[in-house]
Coordinates of C-alpha atoms (C1' of nucleotides) and ligand atoms in Angstrom, one line a residue:
Chain A
M1 CA -27.4 10.0 18.7
T2 CA -24.2 10.6 16.7
N3 CA -23.7 13.5 14.3
Q4 CA -24.2 11.2 11.3
E5 CA -27.3 9.6 12.7
L6 CA -28.7 13.1 13.2
K7 CA -28.1 14.0 9.6
L8 CA -29.9 10.8 8.5
K9 CA -32.9 11.6 10.7
Q10 CA -33.0 15.2 9.5
A11 CA -33.0 14.1 5.9
G12 CA -36.0 11.8 6.8
F13 CA -34.2 8.4 6.7
K14 CA -34.3 5.7 9.3
I15 CA -31.5 4.9 11.6
T16 CA -31.1 1.2 11.0
T17 CA -28.6 -1.4 12.3
P18 CA -26.9 -1.8 8.9
R19 CA -26.4 2.0 8.7
Q20 CA -25.0 2.3 12.2
L21 CA -22.6 -0.6 11.6
I22 CA -21.3 0.7 8.3
L23 CA -20.6 4.0 9.9
E24 CA -18.9 2.4 12.8
V25 CA -16.6 0.4 10.5
L26 CA -15.7 3.5 8.5
K27 CA -15.0 5.4 11.8
K28 CA -12.9 2.5 13.1
Y29 CA -10.7 1.8 10.1
K30 CA -10.2 5.4 9.0
T31 CA -8.7 4.5 5.6
P32 CA -11.0 4.5 2.5
L33 CA -12.9 1.1 2.2
S34 CA -14.7 -0.5 -0.7
A35 CA -18.1 -2.0 -0.3
K36 CA -16.6 -5.5 -0.4
Q37 CA -14.1 -4.6 2.3
I38 CA -16.9 -3.3 4.5
Y39 CA -18.8 -6.5 3.8
Q40 CA -15.8 -8.5 5.1
Y41 CA -16.0 -6.7 8.4
L42 CA -19.8 -7.0 8.4
P43 CA -20.7 -10.4 6.9
Q44 CA -24.1 -10.4 8.7
I45 CA -25.2 -7.5 6.4
D46 CA -26.2 -8.2 2.8
L47 CA -23.7 -6.8 0.3
V48 CA -26.6 -5.2 -1.5
S49 CA -27.6 -3.3 1.5
I50 CA -24.1 -2.1 2.0
Y51 CA -24.1 -0.8 -1.6
R52 CA -27.4 0.9 -1.2
N53 CA -26.5 2.5 2.1
L54 CA -23.1 3.7 0.9
K55 CA -24.9 5.4 -2.0
L56 CA -27.4 7.0 0.3
L57 CA -24.8 8.2 2.8
T58 CA -22.8 9.6 -0.1
N59 CA -25.8 11.5 -1.5
L60 CA -26.3 13.0 2.0
K61 CA -22.6 13.9 2.1
I62 CA -22.3 12.0 5.3
I63 CA -19.5 10.0 3.7
F64 CA -17.3 10.6 0.6
Q65 CA -16.2 8.5 -2.2
E66 CA -13.2 8.1 -4.5
I67 CA -12.9 5.7 -7.5
I68 CA -9.6 3.9 -7.6
N69 CA -9.0 1.2 -10.3
N70 CA -12.6 0.8 -11.2
E71 CA -13.6 0.3 -7.6
T72 CA -15.3 2.8 -5.4
F73 CA -13.9 3.5 -1.9
Y74 CA -15.7 5.3 0.8
Y75 CA -14.5 7.3 3.7
L76 CA -15.9 9.3 6.6
D77 CA -14.2 12.6 6.9
K78 CA -15.5 16.1 7.1
K79 CA -12.6 17.7 5.4
I80 CA -12.1 16.9 1.7
H81 CA -8.7 15.4 1.0
H82 CA -6.9 13.1 -1.4
H83 CA -5.2 9.8 -1.4
I84 CA -2.1 8.2 -2.7
V85 CA -2.3 4.5 -3.4
C86 CA 0.6 2.1 -3.6
Q87 CA 0.4 0.5 -7.0
R88 CA 1.9 -2.8 -5.6
C89 CA 0.3 -3.4 -2.2
G90 CA -2.7 -1.0 -2.3
R91 CA -1.8 0.8 0.9
T92 CA -3.4 4.3 0.9
E93 CA -2.3 7.5 2.7
C94 CA -4.3 10.7 3.0
L95 CA -3.1 14.1 1.7
P96 CA -4.5 17.5 2.3
C97 CA -6.4 19.3 -0.5
N98 CA -6.0 22.9 -1.1
H99 CA -7.0 23.1 -4.7
K100 CA -9.5 25.4 -6.3
Y101 CA -10.3 25.1 -9.9
K102 CA -11.9 27.7 -12.1
I103 CA -12.6 26.6 -15.7
K104 CA -14.1 28.6 -18.6
N105 CA -17.5 27.2 -19.7
F106 CA -18.0 25.0 -16.6
T107 CA -19.7 25.7 -13.3
N108 CA -20.2 23.6 -10.2
I109 CA -16.7 22.2 -10.5
S110 CA -15.6 19.4 -8.2
H111 CA -12.4 17.4 -8.5
Q112 CA -10.9 14.1 -7.7
L113 CA -7.2 13.6 -7.5
I114 CA -5.7 10.2 -7.4
L115 CA -2.0 9.8 -6.8
S116 CA -0.3 6.5 -7.3
G117 CA 3.2 5.3 -6.6
L118 CA 5.4 2.8 -4.8
C119 CA 5.3 3.0 -1.0
N120 CA 8.6 2.5 0.8
H121 CA 7.7 -1.0 1.9
C122 CA 7.3 -2.0 -1.8
H123 CA 10.1 0.0 -3.3
Chain B
M1 CA 4.9 3.4 -41.0
T2 CA 3.5 5.7 -38.4
N3 CA 5.2 6.7 -35.2
Q4 CA 2.9 4.4 -33.2
E5 CA 3.3 1.5 -35.5
L6 CA 7.1 1.9 -35.1
K7 CA 6.8 1.7 -31.3
L8 CA 4.7 -1.5 -31.7
K9 CA 7.2 -3.1 -34.0
Q10 CA 10.2 -2.1 -31.8
A11 CA 8.4 -3.6 -28.8
G12 CA 8.1 -6.9 -30.8
F13 CA 4.4 -6.7 -31.5
K14 CA 2.6 -7.2 -34.8
I15 CA 1.1 -4.4 -36.8
T16 CA -2.4 -5.7 -37.3
T17 CA -5.5 -4.3 -38.9
P18 CA -7.4 -3.9 -35.6
R19 CA -4.5 -2.1 -34.1
Q20 CA -4.2 0.3 -37.0
L21 CA -7.9 1.0 -37.0
I22 CA -8.1 1.7 -33.3
L23 CA -5.2 4.1 -33.5
E24 CA -6.9 5.8 -36.5
V25 CA -10.1 6.3 -34.6
L26 CA -8.3 7.8 -31.6
K27 CA -6.4 10.1 -33.9
K28 CA -9.5 11.2 -35.7
Y29 CA -11.8 11.9 -32.8
K30 CA -9.2 13.4 -30.5
T31 CA -11.5 13.3 -27.4
P32 CA -11.0 10.4 -24.9
L33 CA -13.0 7.4 -26.0
S34 CA -14.1 4.2 -24.1
A35 CA -13.7 0.7 -25.6
K36 CA -17.4 0.6 -26.3
Q37 CA -17.3 4.0 -28.2
I38 CA -14.4 2.8 -30.3
Y39 CA -16.4 -0.4 -31.0
Q40 CA -19.2 1.7 -32.3
Y41 CA -16.9 3.3 -34.8
L42 CA -15.4 -0.1 -35.6
P43 CA -18.1 -2.7 -35.4
Q44 CA -16.1 -5.1 -37.6
I45 CA -13.6 -5.6 -34.8
D46 CA -14.5 -7.8 -31.9
L47 CA -15.0 -5.8 -28.7
V48 CA -12.6 -8.2 -26.9
S49 CA -9.8 -7.4 -29.3
I50 CA -10.5 -3.7 -28.8
Y51 CA -10.1 -4.2 -25.0
R52 CA -6.9 -6.3 -25.5
N53 CA -5.3 -3.9 -27.8
L54 CA -6.2 -0.8 -25.7
K55 CA -4.5 -2.5 -22.8
L56 CA -1.4 -3.3 -24.9
L57 CA -1.2 0.2 -26.3
T58 CA -1.5 1.6 -22.8
N59 CA 1.2 -0.6 -21.5
L60 CA 3.5 0.5 -24.3
K61 CA 2.5 4.1 -23.5
I62 CA 1.4 4.6 -27.1
I63 CA -2.0 5.7 -25.7
F64 CA -3.1 6.9 -22.2
Q65 CA -6.1 6.2 -20.1
E66 CA -8.3 7.9 -17.6
I67 CA -11.1 6.3 -15.5
I68 CA -14.2 8.3 -15.4
N69 CA -17.3 7.0 -13.6
N70 CA -16.1 3.4 -13.5
E71 CA -15.4 3.4 -17.2
T72 CA -12.0 3.6 -18.8
F73 CA -11.3 6.2 -21.6
Y74 CA -8.3 6.2 -23.9
Y75 CA -6.6 8.9 -25.7
L76 CA -3.7 9.4 -28.0
D77 CA -1.7 12.4 -26.9
K78 CA 1.9 12.8 -26.3
K79 CA 1.5 15.5 -23.7
I80 CA -0.1 14.5 -20.4
H81 CA -3.1 16.6 -19.6
H82 CA -6.4 16.4 -17.7
H83 CA -10.1 16.4 -18.5
I84 CA -13.2 18.1 -17.2
V85 CA -16.4 16.1 -17.7
C86 CA -19.9 17.5 -17.7
Q87 CA -21.9 15.6 -15.2
R88 CA -25.1 15.9 -17.2
C89 CA -24.1 15.4 -20.9
G90 CA -20.7 13.8 -20.6
R91 CA -19.0 16.4 -22.8
T92 CA -15.3 16.5 -22.1
E93 CA -12.7 19.2 -22.5
C94 CA -8.9 19.0 -22.2
L95 CA -6.9 21.0 -19.7
P96 CA -3.2 21.5 -19.4
C97 CA -1.2 19.7 -16.6
N98 CA 1.5 21.5 -14.8
H99 CA 1.5 19.5 -11.6
K100 CA 4.4 18.0 -9.8
Y101 CA 3.8 15.9 -6.7
K102 CA 6.4 15.0 -4.1
I103 CA 5.2 12.8 -1.3
K104 CA 7.0 11.4 1.7
N105 CA 7.3 7.6 1.7
F106 CA 6.3 7.3 -1.9
T107 CA 8.3 7.1 -5.1
N108 CA 7.3 6.8 -8.8
I109 CA 4.4 9.1 -8.3
S110 CA 1.9 9.5 -11.1
H111 CA -1.4 11.4 -10.9
Q112 CA -4.8 11.4 -12.3
L113 CA -7.0 14.5 -11.9
I114 CA -10.7 14.4 -12.9
L115 CA -12.7 17.5 -12.9
S116 CA -16.5 17.4 -13.1
G117 CA -19.0 20.1 -13.5
L118 CA -21.9 21.5 -15.6
C119 CA -21.0 22.7 -19.1
N120 CA -22.7 25.9 -20.2
H121 CA -25.0 23.9 -22.5
C122 CA -26.4 22.1 -19.5
H123 CA -26.3 24.8 -17.0
Chain C
dT1 C1' 7.7 -16.6 -52.6
dT2 C1' 6.4 -20.4 -50.0
dT3 C1' 6.5 -22.2 -45.3
dA4 C1' 6.8 -22.4 -40.4
dT5 C1' 5.5 -20.4 -36.2
dA6 C1' 4.3 -17.6 -32.7
dA7 C1' 1.2 -13.7 -32.0
dT8 C1' -3.4 -12.3 -32.6
dT9 C1' -8.2 -12.7 -33.4
dG10 C1' -13.1 -13.9 -32.6
dC11 C1' -16.5 -16.2 -30.2
dA12 C1' -18.4 -18.1 -25.9
dA13 C1' -18.3 -18.1 -21.4
dA14 C1' -16.5 -16.3 -16.9
dT15 C1' -15.7 -12.6 -13.7
dC16 C1' -16.2 -8.5 -10.9
dA17 C1' -18.5 -4.4 -9.3
dT18 C1' -22.8 -2.6 -9.0
dT19 C1' -27.9 -2.3 -9.7
dT20 C1' -32.8 -3.8 -9.7
dG21 C1' -37.3 -6.3 -8.5
dC22 C1' -39.9 -8.0 -5.1
dA23 C1' -41.6 -10.1 -1.0
dA24 C1' -40.6 -10.1 3.9
dT25 C1' -39.0 -7.3 7.8
dT26 C1' -38.4 -3.2 10.7
dA27 C1' -38.2 1.7 12.4
dT28 C1' -41.0 5.4 13.5
dA29 C1' -45.1 8.3 14.0
dT30 C1' -49.6 8.0 15.6
Chain D
dA1 C1' -50.0 -1.3 20.3
dT2 C1' -50.7 -0.4 15.4
dA3 C1' -50.3 1.2 10.8
dT4 C1' -47.4 2.3 7.2
dA5 C1' -43.7 3.6 4.5
dA6 C1' -38.8 2.7 4.5
dT7 C1' -35.5 -0.8 4.5
dT8 C1' -33.7 -5.3 4.1
dG9 C1' -32.2 -9.8 2.0
dC10 C1' -32.2 -12.8 -1.6
dA11 C1' -32.1 -13.8 -6.6
dA12 C1' -31.4 -12.3 -10.8
dA13 C1' -29.9 -8.7 -14.1
dT14 C1' -26.5 -5.4 -15.7
dG15 C1' -22.3 -3.4 -17.6
dA16 C1' -17.4 -3.3 -18.0
dT17 C1' -13.7 -6.1 -18.5
dT18 C1' -11.2 -10.7 -18.7
dT19 C1' -10.1 -15.5 -19.9
dG20 C1' -9.9 -20.0 -22.6
dC21 C1' -9.4 -21.9 -26.8
dA22 C1' -9.5 -23.0 -31.6
dA23 C1' -9.0 -20.6 -36.0
dT24 C1' -6.6 -16.9 -38.4
dT25 C1' -2.8 -14.0 -39.7
dA26 C1' 1.7 -11.2 -39.7
dT27 C1' 6.3 -11.9 -39.9
dA28 C1' 10.7 -13.8 -40.7
dA29 C1' 13.4 -17.7 -42.2
dA30 C1' 14.0 -20.9 -45.9
Ligands
LIG201 MN1 -7.7 18.8 -4.3
LIG202 MN1 -1.8 17.2 -13.5
LIG203 ZN1 3.1 -0.7 -1.2
LIG204 ZN1 -23.1 19.2 -20.4

DNA sequence: TTTATAATTGCAAATCATTTGCAATTATAT
DNA sequence: ATATAATTGCAAATGATTTGCAATTATAAA
């Protein structure tokens, strides 16, 4: 039983084939993937189930998400980090996060940083 | 002729009533607004025209945009800055930006930082 | 100050990501 | 093995945004 499967079980959710396959895809491709991209790798699973499971896994903090251009991307990575996206070809690269924000009048602060530019293939 | 109208004219676009009204609303309310929110203030203008004009004004860098929770918000502000959004009530507050990013393999880098938390009304 | 023309608008319908309802299927605890 | 609640798949709804097209309008030339 993988680490992620254990978290699922401990939270009282079933370990199902769709869930295992989605996690395998995220593990294999490393880069952040959208629901639709995951669906292309797993056409046997209903897109709706992919959406539902991505939401569940995100709630359980088994995976993480980032919204880029009105589309949500998911990635499996214990350590929080950021991404830079090429505005022409969509290539993404990961970047470390060492930010800490403290803001008056707000608590429970989380942050999302999206960098965008031209990769050297496209430049 | 306002500064924004001048930019429109110089770029070869017409100064129309919808465009003037949209800019007035953004000027009046200061906080970032979505197309739908602007439409609520300007029900006489077709929502589609609001979308088209927001896109045009953004391309011309007369206004700026930020995507929060899969919805695009627009604001009229010369100086780039960021926003913190209350995850419960949606209240937003502006924050200064003094970030500069330099990343290997990428040029033309721009960034978007979205902070989210609980405002002290909701906490 | 008309007039011509291209840009812009409004309305309907399309599109795209995501969600919801519901009956059929399946993982797990007994 | 069986019961049962969780999960799935399919269809249809939703919400944001875009597109096509005919009617309207801002602008600049006559
Ligand atoms: Mn960070
Ligand atoms: Mn910044
Ligand atoms: Zn690129
Ligand atoms: Zn709040």
